[in-house]
CSV table of C-alpha atoms in Angstrom, one decimal:
chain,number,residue,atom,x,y,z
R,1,UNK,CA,0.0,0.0,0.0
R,2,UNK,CA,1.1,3.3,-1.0
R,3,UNK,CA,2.6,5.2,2.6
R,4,UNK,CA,0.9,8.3,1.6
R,5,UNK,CA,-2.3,6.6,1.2
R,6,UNK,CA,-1.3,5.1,4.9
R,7,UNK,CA,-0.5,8.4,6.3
R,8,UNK,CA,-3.7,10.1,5.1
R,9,UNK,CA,-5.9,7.0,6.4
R,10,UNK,CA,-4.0,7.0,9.3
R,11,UNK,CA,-3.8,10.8,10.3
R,12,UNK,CA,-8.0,10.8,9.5
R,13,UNK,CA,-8.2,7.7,11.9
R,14,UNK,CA,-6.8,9.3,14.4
R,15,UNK,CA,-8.5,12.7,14.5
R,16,UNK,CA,-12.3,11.3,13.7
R,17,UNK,CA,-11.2,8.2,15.9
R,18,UNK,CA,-10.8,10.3,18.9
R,19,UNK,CA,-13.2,13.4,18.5
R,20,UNK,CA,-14.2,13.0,22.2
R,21,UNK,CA,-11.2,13.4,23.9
R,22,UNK,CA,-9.8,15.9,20.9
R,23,UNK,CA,-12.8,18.0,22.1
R,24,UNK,CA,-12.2,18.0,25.8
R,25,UNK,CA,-8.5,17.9,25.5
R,26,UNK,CA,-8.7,21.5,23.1
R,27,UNK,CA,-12.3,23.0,22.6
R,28,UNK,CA,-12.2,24.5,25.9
R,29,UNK,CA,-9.0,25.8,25.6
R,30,UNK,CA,-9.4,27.1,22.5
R,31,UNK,CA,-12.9,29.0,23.6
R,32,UNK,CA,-11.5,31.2,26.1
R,33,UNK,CA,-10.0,33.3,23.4
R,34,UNK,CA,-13.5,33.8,21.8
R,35,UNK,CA,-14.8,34.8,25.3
R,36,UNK,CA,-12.2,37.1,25.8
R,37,UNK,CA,-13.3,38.7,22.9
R,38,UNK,CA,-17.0,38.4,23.3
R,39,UNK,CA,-16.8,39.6,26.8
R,40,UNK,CA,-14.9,42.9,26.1
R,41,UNK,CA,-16.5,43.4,22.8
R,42,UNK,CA,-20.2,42.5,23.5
R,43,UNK,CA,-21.9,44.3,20.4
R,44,UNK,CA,-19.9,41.6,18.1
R,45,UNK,CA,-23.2,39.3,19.2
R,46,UNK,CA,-25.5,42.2,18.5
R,47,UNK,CA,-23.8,43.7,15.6
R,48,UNK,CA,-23.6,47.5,17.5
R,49,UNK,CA,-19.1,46.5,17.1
R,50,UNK,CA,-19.9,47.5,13.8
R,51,UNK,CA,-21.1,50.8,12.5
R,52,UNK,CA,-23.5,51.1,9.2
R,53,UNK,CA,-23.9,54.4,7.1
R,54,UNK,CA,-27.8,55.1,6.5
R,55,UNK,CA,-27.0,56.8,3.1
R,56,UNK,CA,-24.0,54.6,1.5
R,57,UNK,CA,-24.6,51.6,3.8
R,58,UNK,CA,-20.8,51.1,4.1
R,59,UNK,CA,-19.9,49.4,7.4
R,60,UNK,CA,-16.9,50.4,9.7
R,61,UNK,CA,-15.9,48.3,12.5
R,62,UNK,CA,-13.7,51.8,13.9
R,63,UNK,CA,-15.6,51.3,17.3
R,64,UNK,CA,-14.6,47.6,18.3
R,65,UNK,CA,-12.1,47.6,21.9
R,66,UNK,CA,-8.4,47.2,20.7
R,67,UNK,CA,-7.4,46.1,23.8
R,68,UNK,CA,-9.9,43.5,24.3
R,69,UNK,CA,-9.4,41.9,20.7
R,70,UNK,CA,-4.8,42.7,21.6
R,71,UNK,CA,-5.6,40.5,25.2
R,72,UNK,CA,-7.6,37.8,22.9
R,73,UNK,CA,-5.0,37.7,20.3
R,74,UNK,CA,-2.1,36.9,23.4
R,75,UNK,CA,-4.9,34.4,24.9
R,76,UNK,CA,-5.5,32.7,21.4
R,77,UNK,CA,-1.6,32.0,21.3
R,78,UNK,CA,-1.1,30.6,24.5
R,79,UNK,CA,-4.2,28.6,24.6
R,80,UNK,CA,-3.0,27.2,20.8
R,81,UNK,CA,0.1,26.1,22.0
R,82,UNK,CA,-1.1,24.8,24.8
R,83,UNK,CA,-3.2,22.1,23.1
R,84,UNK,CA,-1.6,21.8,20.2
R,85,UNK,CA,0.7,20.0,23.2
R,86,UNK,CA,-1.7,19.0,24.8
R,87,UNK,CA,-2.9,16.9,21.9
R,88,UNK,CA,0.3,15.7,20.9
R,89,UNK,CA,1.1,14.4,24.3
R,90,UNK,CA,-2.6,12.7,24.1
R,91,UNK,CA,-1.6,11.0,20.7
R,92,UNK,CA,2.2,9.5,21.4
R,93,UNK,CA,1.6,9.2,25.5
R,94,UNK,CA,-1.9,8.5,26.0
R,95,UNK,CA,-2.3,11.6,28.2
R,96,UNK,CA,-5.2,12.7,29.2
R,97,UNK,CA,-6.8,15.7,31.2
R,98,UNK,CA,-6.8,15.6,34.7
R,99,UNK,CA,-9.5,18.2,34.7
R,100,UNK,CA,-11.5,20.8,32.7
R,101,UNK,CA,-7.6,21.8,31.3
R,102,UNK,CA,-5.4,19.6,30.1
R,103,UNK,CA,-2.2,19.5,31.5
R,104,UNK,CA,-0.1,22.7,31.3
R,105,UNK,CA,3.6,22.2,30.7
R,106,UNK,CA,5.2,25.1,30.9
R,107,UNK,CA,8.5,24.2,29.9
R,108,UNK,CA,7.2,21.7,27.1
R,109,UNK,CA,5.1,24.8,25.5
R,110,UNK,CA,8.4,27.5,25.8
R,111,UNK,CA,10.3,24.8,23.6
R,112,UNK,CA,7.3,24.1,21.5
R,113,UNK,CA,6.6,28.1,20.6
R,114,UNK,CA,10.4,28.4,20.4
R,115,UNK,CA,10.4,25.6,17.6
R,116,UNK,CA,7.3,27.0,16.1
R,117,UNK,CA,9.4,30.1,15.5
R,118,UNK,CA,12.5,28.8,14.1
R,119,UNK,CA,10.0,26.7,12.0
R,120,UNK,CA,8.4,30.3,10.9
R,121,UNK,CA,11.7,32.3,10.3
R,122,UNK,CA,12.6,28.9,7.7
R,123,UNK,CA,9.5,29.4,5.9
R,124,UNK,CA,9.8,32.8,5.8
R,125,UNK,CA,13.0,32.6,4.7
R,126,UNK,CA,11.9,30.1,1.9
R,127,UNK,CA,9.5,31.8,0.7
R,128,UNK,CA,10.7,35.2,0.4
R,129,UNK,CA,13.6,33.3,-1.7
R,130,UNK,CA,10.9,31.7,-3.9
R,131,UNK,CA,9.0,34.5,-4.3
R,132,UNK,CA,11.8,36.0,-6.3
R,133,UNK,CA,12.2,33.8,-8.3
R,134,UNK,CA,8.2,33.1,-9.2
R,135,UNK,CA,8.4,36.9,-9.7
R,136,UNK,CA,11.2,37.1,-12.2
R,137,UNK,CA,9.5,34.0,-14.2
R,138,UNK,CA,6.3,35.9,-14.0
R,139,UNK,CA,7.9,39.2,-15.1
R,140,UNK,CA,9.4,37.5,-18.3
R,141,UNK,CA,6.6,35.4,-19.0
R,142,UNK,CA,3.6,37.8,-18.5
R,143,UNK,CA,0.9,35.1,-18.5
R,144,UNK,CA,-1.8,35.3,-15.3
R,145,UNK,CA,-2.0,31.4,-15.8
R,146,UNK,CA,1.3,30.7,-15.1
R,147,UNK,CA,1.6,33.4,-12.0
R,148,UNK,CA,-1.2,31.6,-10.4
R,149,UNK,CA,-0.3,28.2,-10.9
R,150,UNK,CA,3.4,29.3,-9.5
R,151,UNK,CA,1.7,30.8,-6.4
R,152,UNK,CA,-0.3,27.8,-5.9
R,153,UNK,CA,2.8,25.6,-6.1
R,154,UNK,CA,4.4,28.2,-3.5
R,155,UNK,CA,1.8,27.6,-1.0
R,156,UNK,CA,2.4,24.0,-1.5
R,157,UNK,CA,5.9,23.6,-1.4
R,158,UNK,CA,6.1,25.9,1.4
R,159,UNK,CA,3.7,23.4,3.4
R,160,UNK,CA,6.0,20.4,2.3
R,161,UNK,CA,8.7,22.3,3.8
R,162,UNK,CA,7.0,22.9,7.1
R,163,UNK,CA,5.8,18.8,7.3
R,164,UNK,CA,9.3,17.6,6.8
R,165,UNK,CA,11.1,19.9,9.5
R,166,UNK,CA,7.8,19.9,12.0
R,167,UNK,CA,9.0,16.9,13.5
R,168,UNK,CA,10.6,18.8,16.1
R,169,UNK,CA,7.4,20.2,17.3
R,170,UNK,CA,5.8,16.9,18.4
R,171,UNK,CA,9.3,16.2,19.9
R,172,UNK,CA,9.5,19.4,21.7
R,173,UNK,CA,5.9,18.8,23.1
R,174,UNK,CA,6.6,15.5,24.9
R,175,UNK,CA,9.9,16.9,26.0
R,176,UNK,CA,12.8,15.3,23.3
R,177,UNK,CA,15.5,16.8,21.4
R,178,UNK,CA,14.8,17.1,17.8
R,179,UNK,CA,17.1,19.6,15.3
R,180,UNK,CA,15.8,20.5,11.9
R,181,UNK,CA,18.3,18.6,10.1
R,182,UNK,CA,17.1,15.2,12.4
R,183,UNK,CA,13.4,16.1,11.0
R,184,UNK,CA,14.8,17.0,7.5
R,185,UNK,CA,16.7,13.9,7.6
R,186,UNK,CA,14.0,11.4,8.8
R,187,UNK,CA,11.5,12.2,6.5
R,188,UNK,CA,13.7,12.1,3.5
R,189,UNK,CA,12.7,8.5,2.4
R,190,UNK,CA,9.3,9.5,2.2
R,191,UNK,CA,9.4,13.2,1.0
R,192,UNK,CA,7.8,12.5,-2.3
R,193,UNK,CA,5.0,10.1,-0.2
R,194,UNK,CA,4.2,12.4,2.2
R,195,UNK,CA,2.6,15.6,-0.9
R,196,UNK,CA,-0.2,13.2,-0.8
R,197,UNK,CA,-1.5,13.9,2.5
R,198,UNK,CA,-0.3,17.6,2.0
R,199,UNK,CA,-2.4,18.1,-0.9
R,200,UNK,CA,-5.7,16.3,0.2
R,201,UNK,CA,-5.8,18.1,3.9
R,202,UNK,CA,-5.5,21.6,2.0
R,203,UNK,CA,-8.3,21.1,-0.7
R,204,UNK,CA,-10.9,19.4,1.4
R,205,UNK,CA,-10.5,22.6,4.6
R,206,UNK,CA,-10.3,24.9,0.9
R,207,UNK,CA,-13.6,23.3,-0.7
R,208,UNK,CA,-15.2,23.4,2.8
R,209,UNK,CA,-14.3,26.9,3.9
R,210,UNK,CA,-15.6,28.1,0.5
R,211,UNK,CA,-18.5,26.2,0.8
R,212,UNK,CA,-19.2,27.7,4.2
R,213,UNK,CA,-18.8,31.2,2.9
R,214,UNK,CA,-21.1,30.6,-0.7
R,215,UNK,CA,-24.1,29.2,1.7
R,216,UNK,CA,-23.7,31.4,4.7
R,217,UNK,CA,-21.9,34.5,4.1
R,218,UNK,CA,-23.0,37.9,2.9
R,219,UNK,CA,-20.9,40.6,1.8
R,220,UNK,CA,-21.0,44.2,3.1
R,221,UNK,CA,-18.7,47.3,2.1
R,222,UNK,CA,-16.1,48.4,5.1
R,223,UNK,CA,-14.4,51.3,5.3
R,224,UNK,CA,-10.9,51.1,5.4
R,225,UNK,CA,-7.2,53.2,5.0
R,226,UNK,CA,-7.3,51.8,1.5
R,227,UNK,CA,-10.5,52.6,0.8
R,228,UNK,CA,-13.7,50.7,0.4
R,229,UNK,CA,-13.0,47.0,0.9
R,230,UNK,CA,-15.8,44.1,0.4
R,231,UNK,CA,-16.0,42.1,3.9
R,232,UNK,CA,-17.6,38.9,3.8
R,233,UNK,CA,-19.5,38.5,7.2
R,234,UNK,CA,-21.1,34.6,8.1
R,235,UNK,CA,-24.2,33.5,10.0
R,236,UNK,CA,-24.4,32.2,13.3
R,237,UNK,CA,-24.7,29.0,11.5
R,238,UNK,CA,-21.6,29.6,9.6
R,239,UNK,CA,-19.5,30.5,11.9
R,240,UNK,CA,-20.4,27.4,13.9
R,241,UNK,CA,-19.4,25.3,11.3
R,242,UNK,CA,-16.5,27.7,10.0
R,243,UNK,CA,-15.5,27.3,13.6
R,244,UNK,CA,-15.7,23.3,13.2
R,245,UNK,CA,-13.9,23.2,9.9
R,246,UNK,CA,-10.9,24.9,11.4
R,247,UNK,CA,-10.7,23.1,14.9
R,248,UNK,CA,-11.0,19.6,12.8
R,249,UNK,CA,-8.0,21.4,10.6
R,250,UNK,CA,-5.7,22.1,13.0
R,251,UNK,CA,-6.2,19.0,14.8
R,252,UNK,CA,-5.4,16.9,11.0
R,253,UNK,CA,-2.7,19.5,10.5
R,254,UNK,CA,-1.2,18.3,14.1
R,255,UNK,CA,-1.8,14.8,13.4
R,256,UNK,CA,0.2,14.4,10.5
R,257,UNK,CA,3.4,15.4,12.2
R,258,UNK,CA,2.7,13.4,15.0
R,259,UNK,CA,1.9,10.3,12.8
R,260,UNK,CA,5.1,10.9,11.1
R,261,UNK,CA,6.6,11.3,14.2
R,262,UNK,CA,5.7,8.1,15.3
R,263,UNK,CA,6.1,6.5,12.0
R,264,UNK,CA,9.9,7.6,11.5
R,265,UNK,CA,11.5,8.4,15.0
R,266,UNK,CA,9.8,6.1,17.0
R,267,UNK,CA,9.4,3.3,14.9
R,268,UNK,CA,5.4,2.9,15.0
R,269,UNK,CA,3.4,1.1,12.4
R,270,UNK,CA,0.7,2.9,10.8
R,271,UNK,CA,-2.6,1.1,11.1
Protein backbone atom coordinates (compact mmCIF):
# COMPACT_ATOMS: atom_id res chain seq x y z
CA UNK A 1 0.00 0.00 0.00
CA UNK A 2 1.11 3.33 -1.03
CA UNK A 3 2.64 5.24 2.56
CA UNK A 4 0.91 8.28 1.58
CA UNK A 5 -2.30 6.65 1.25
CA UNK A 6 -1.32 5.06 4.85
CA UNK A 7 -0.55 8.43 6.32
CA UNK A 8 -3.69 10.13 5.05
CA UNK A 9 -5.89 6.97 6.36
CA UNK A 10 -3.98 6.96 9.34
CA UNK A 11 -3.81 10.84 10.29
CA UNK A 12 -8.05 10.82 9.49
CA UNK A 13 -8.17 7.75 11.91
CA UNK A 14 -6.81 9.34 14.39
CA UNK A 15 -8.50 12.68 14.46
CA UNK A 16 -12.32 11.25 13.74
CA UNK A 17 -11.18 8.19 15.87
CA UNK A 18 -10.83 10.27 18.88
CA UNK A 19 -13.16 13.42 18.51
CA UNK A 20 -14.17 12.98 22.20
CA UNK A 21 -11.15 13.45 23.93
CA UNK A 22 -9.82 15.91 20.94
CA UNK A 23 -12.76 18.01 22.12
CA UNK A 24 -12.17 17.97 25.83
CA UNK A 25 -8.50 17.93 25.54
CA UNK A 26 -8.65 21.46 23.07
CA UNK A 27 -12.33 23.04 22.57
CA UNK A 28 -12.24 24.52 25.92
CA UNK A 29 -8.98 25.83 25.58
CA UNK A 30 -9.45 27.12 22.51
CA UNK A 31 -12.93 28.99 23.63
CA UNK A 32 -11.48 31.16 26.14
CA UNK A 33 -9.97 33.32 23.40
CA UNK A 34 -13.48 33.82 21.85
CA UNK A 35 -14.79 34.83 25.31
CA UNK A 36 -12.21 37.11 25.85
CA UNK A 37 -13.26 38.74 22.86
CA UNK A 38 -16.97 38.36 23.30
CA UNK A 39 -16.78 39.64 26.77
CA UNK A 40 -14.91 42.91 26.11
CA UNK A 41 -16.47 43.42 22.84
CA UNK A 42 -20.21 42.47 23.53
CA UNK A 43 -21.85 44.34 20.38
CA UNK A 44 -19.92 41.58 18.06
CA UNK A 45 -23.22 39.31 19.19
CA UNK A 46 -25.45 42.19 18.47
CA UNK A 47 -23.80 43.71 15.60
CA UNK A 48 -23.59 47.54 17.45
CA UNK A 49 -19.09 46.53 17.06
CA UNK A 50 -19.86 47.55 13.76
CA UNK A 51 -21.14 50.79 12.46
CA UNK A 52 -23.46 51.12 9.23
CA UNK A 53 -23.94 54.44 7.12
CA UNK A 54 -27.77 55.09 6.53
CA UNK A 55 -27.01 56.76 3.10
CA UNK A 56 -23.99 54.62 1.50
CA UNK A 57 -24.64 51.60 3.77
CA UNK A 58 -20.82 51.09 4.09
CA UNK A 59 -19.87 49.40 7.36
CA UNK A 60 -16.92 50.35 9.71
CA UNK A 61 -15.85 48.33 12.53
CA UNK A 62 -13.72 51.76 13.92
CA UNK A 63 -15.61 51.32 17.33
CA UNK A 64 -14.62 47.59 18.30
CA UNK A 65 -12.14 47.63 21.87
CA UNK A 66 -8.44 47.22 20.66
CA UNK A 67 -7.37 46.10 23.84
CA UNK A 68 -9.86 43.45 24.33
CA UNK A 69 -9.40 41.87 20.68
CA UNK A 70 -4.79 42.71 21.56
CA UNK A 71 -5.61 40.51 25.16
CA UNK A 72 -7.62 37.82 22.86
CA UNK A 73 -5.02 37.70 20.31
CA UNK A 74 -2.13 36.88 23.35
CA UNK A 75 -4.94 34.45 24.93
CA UNK A 76 -5.50 32.74 21.42
CA UNK A 77 -1.62 31.98 21.29
CA UNK A 78 -1.10 30.60 24.48
CA UNK A 79 -4.17 28.60 24.59
CA UNK A 80 -2.99 27.18 20.80
CA UNK A 81 0.13 26.09 22.00
CA UNK A 82 -1.10 24.81 24.82
CA UNK A 83 -3.17 22.14 23.12
CA UNK A 84 -1.64 21.80 20.19
CA UNK A 85 0.74 20.05 23.19
CA UNK A 86 -1.67 19.00 24.77
CA UNK A 87 -2.85 16.87 21.85
CA UNK A 88 0.29 15.67 20.86
CA UNK A 89 1.09 14.35 24.26
CA UNK A 90 -2.65 12.72 24.11
CA UNK A 91 -1.61 11.04 20.72
CA UNK A 92 2.16 9.48 21.42
CA UNK A 93 1.57 9.24 25.53
CA UNK A 94 -1.87 8.54 25.99
CA UNK A 95 -2.28 11.65 28.15
CA UNK A 96 -5.20 12.69 29.21
CA UNK A 97 -6.80 15.73 31.16
CA UNK A 98 -6.77 15.64 34.71
CA UNK A 99 -9.50 18.18 34.74
CA UNK A 100 -11.47 20.75 32.67
CA UNK A 101 -7.57 21.85 31.32
CA UNK A 102 -5.44 19.64 30.07
CA UNK A 103 -2.16 19.46 31.52
CA UNK A 104 -0.13 22.73 31.27
CA UNK A 105 3.58 22.17 30.69
CA UNK A 106 5.21 25.08 30.86
CA UNK A 107 8.52 24.20 29.92
CA UNK A 108 7.20 21.75 27.14
CA UNK A 109 5.06 24.75 25.53
CA UNK A 110 8.38 27.51 25.83
CA UNK A 111 10.32 24.78 23.63
CA UNK A 112 7.35 24.14 21.48
CA UNK A 113 6.61 28.11 20.61
CA UNK A 114 10.42 28.35 20.41
CA UNK A 115 10.36 25.65 17.65
CA UNK A 116 7.34 26.99 16.05
CA UNK A 117 9.36 30.14 15.48
CA UNK A 118 12.51 28.75 14.13
CA UNK A 119 10.02 26.66 11.96
CA UNK A 120 8.42 30.28 10.88
CA UNK A 121 11.73 32.34 10.33
CA UNK A 122 12.56 28.94 7.72
CA UNK A 123 9.47 29.37 5.94
CA UNK A 124 9.78 32.75 5.85
CA UNK A 125 12.96 32.65 4.68
CA UNK A 126 11.93 30.09 1.91
CA UNK A 127 9.51 31.83 0.65
CA UNK A 128 10.75 35.18 0.43
CA UNK A 129 13.64 33.26 -1.68
CA UNK A 130 10.93 31.68 -3.87
CA UNK A 131 9.03 34.50 -4.30
CA UNK A 132 11.78 35.97 -6.32
CA UNK A 133 12.24 33.79 -8.30
CA UNK A 134 8.24 33.12 -9.18
CA UNK A 135 8.44 36.89 -9.71
CA UNK A 136 11.18 37.06 -12.19
CA UNK A 137 9.46 34.03 -14.16
CA UNK A 138 6.28 35.93 -13.96
CA UNK A 139 7.87 39.19 -15.08
CA UNK A 140 9.42 37.52 -18.28
CA UNK A 141 6.64 35.40 -19.04
CA UNK A 142 3.65 37.83 -18.46
CA UNK A 143 0.85 35.08 -18.50
CA UNK A 144 -1.80 35.31 -15.28
CA UNK A 145 -2.01 31.38 -15.79
CA UNK A 146 1.34 30.68 -15.08
CA UNK A 147 1.58 33.40 -11.99
CA UNK A 148 -1.25 31.59 -10.39
CA UNK A 149 -0.30 28.19 -10.89
CA UNK A 150 3.40 29.30 -9.48
CA UNK A 151 1.73 30.79 -6.37
CA UNK A 152 -0.25 27.76 -5.93
CA UNK A 153 2.82 25.55 -6.12
CA UNK A 154 4.45 28.18 -3.49
CA UNK A 155 1.83 27.58 -1.00
CA UNK A 156 2.41 23.97 -1.53
CA UNK A 157 5.89 23.58 -1.45
CA UNK A 158 6.15 25.92 1.40
CA UNK A 159 3.75 23.38 3.44
CA UNK A 160 5.99 20.36 2.32
CA UNK A 161 8.71 22.33 3.85
CA UNK A 162 6.98 22.89 7.13
CA UNK A 163 5.79 18.78 7.31
CA UNK A 164 9.27 17.63 6.80
CA UNK A 165 11.09 19.90 9.51
CA UNK A 166 7.78 19.87 12.01
CA UNK A 167 9.00 16.87 13.53
CA UNK A 168 10.65 18.80 16.13
CA UNK A 169 7.42 20.20 17.32
CA UNK A 170 5.85 16.86 18.44
CA UNK A 171 9.27 16.21 19.91
CA UNK A 172 9.51 19.39 21.71
CA UNK A 173 5.90 18.80 23.05
CA UNK A 174 6.59 15.47 24.91
CA UNK A 175 9.87 16.89 25.99
CA UNK A 176 12.80 15.33 23.34
CA UNK A 177 15.55 16.83 21.37
CA UNK A 178 14.77 17.07 17.76
CA UNK A 179 17.06 19.65 15.26
CA UNK A 180 15.85 20.46 11.87
CA UNK A 181 18.29 18.57 10.07
CA UNK A 182 17.13 15.19 12.44
CA UNK A 183 13.36 16.05 10.95
CA UNK A 184 14.79 16.98 7.49
CA UNK A 185 16.69 13.85 7.58
CA UNK A 186 14.03 11.39 8.80
CA UNK A 187 11.51 12.18 6.49
CA UNK A 188 13.70 12.14 3.49
CA UNK A 189 12.70 8.48 2.39
CA UNK A 190 9.31 9.45 2.24
CA UNK A 191 9.36 13.21 0.96
CA UNK A 192 7.76 12.46 -2.26
CA UNK A 193 5.01 10.10 -0.18
CA UNK A 194 4.18 12.43 2.19
CA UNK A 195 2.56 15.56 -0.91
CA UNK A 196 -0.22 13.16 -0.76
CA UNK A 197 -1.46 13.90 2.49
CA UNK A 198 -0.26 17.58 2.04
CA UNK A 199 -2.39 18.12 -0.93
CA UNK A 200 -5.70 16.26 0.22
CA UNK A 201 -5.82 18.13 3.87
CA UNK A 202 -5.50 21.59 2.00
CA UNK A 203 -8.25 21.13 -0.67
CA UNK A 204 -10.88 19.38 1.43
CA UNK A 205 -10.50 22.55 4.57
CA UNK A 206 -10.31 24.93 0.93
CA UNK A 207 -13.59 23.30 -0.67
CA UNK A 208 -15.25 23.44 2.83
CA UNK A 209 -14.28 26.94 3.89
CA UNK A 210 -15.65 28.13 0.48
CA UNK A 211 -18.55 26.21 0.78
CA UNK A 212 -19.20 27.69 4.16
CA UNK A 213 -18.82 31.16 2.86
CA UNK A 214 -21.10 30.63 -0.66
CA UNK A 215 -24.09 29.23 1.66
CA UNK A 216 -23.73 31.45 4.74
CA UNK A 217 -21.92 34.47 4.09
CA UNK A 218 -22.98 37.90 2.87
CA UNK A 219 -20.90 40.62 1.82
CA UNK A 220 -21.04 44.15 3.10
CA UNK A 221 -18.75 47.27 2.12
CA UNK A 222 -16.07 48.45 5.13
CA UNK A 223 -14.44 51.31 5.29
CA UNK A 224 -10.89 51.09 5.41
CA UNK A 225 -7.25 53.21 5.03
CA UNK A 226 -7.25 51.83 1.53
CA UNK A 227 -10.47 52.58 0.84
CA UNK A 228 -13.67 50.71 0.44
CA UNK A 229 -13.02 46.98 0.89
CA UNK A 230 -15.82 44.08 0.42
CA UNK A 231 -16.03 42.08 3.92
CA UNK A 232 -17.58 38.95 3.76
CA UNK A 233 -19.53 38.51 7.18
CA UNK A 234 -21.12 34.62 8.06
CA UNK A 235 -24.20 33.49 10.03
CA UNK A 236 -24.37 32.19 13.26
CA UNK A 237 -24.67 28.98 11.50
CA UNK A 238 -21.60 29.63 9.62
CA UNK A 239 -19.50 30.53 11.94
CA UNK A 240 -20.37 27.35 13.86
CA UNK A 241 -19.37 25.33 11.34
CA UNK A 242 -16.45 27.70 10.03
CA UNK A 243 -15.51 27.30 13.56
CA UNK A 244 -15.65 23.28 13.19
CA UNK A 245 -13.93 23.23 9.90
CA UNK A 246 -10.91 24.87 11.41
CA UNK A 247 -10.75 23.09 14.87
CA UNK A 248 -10.98 19.61 12.83
CA UNK A 249 -7.95 21.42 10.64
CA UNK A 250 -5.72 22.14 12.96
CA UNK A 251 -6.23 19.01 14.82
CA UNK A 252 -5.43 16.94 10.98
CA UNK A 253 -2.69 19.48 10.49
CA UNK A 254 -1.16 18.31 14.09
CA UNK A 255 -1.83 14.76 13.44
CA UNK A 256 0.22 14.43 10.47
CA UNK A 257 3.38 15.37 12.17
CA UNK A 258 2.71 13.44 14.97
CA UNK A 259 1.87 10.27 12.79
CA UNK A 260 5.08 10.86 11.11
CA UNK A 261 6.62 11.33 14.19
CA UNK A 262 5.70 8.12 15.25
CA UNK A 263 6.10 6.50 11.98
CA UNK A 264 9.93 7.63 11.53
CA UNK A 265 11.50 8.35 15.00
CA UNK A 266 9.82 6.13 16.97
CA UNK A 267 9.40 3.29 14.92
CA UNK A 268 5.35 2.87 15.01
CA UNK A 269 3.35 1.07 12.40
CA UNK A 270 0.66 2.94 10.77
CA UNK A 271 -2.57 1.15 11.07
Amino acid sequence: MDYGYQLLRHVVIQVFGNLGPAARITLVLLAVPLVIVLVTNPGLLTGDSFLIDAETGQASFSVLGVWGLVLGLIAGLVCWLWAAVAWHRFVLLEEYPSGLFPNWRGSNIANYFGNAILIGLIMSGAGFGIAIVIGIIVAVLQSPAVAIALGVGLIFGLSWIATRIGLILPAAAIGETLGIGESWRATAPVSGQIVLPIIVIALASTILNQGIIAAFGTAIPIETPFGTQQQVTLSMVGVVLSIAVGWVQMLVNLALMTTLYGNLIEGRQLN
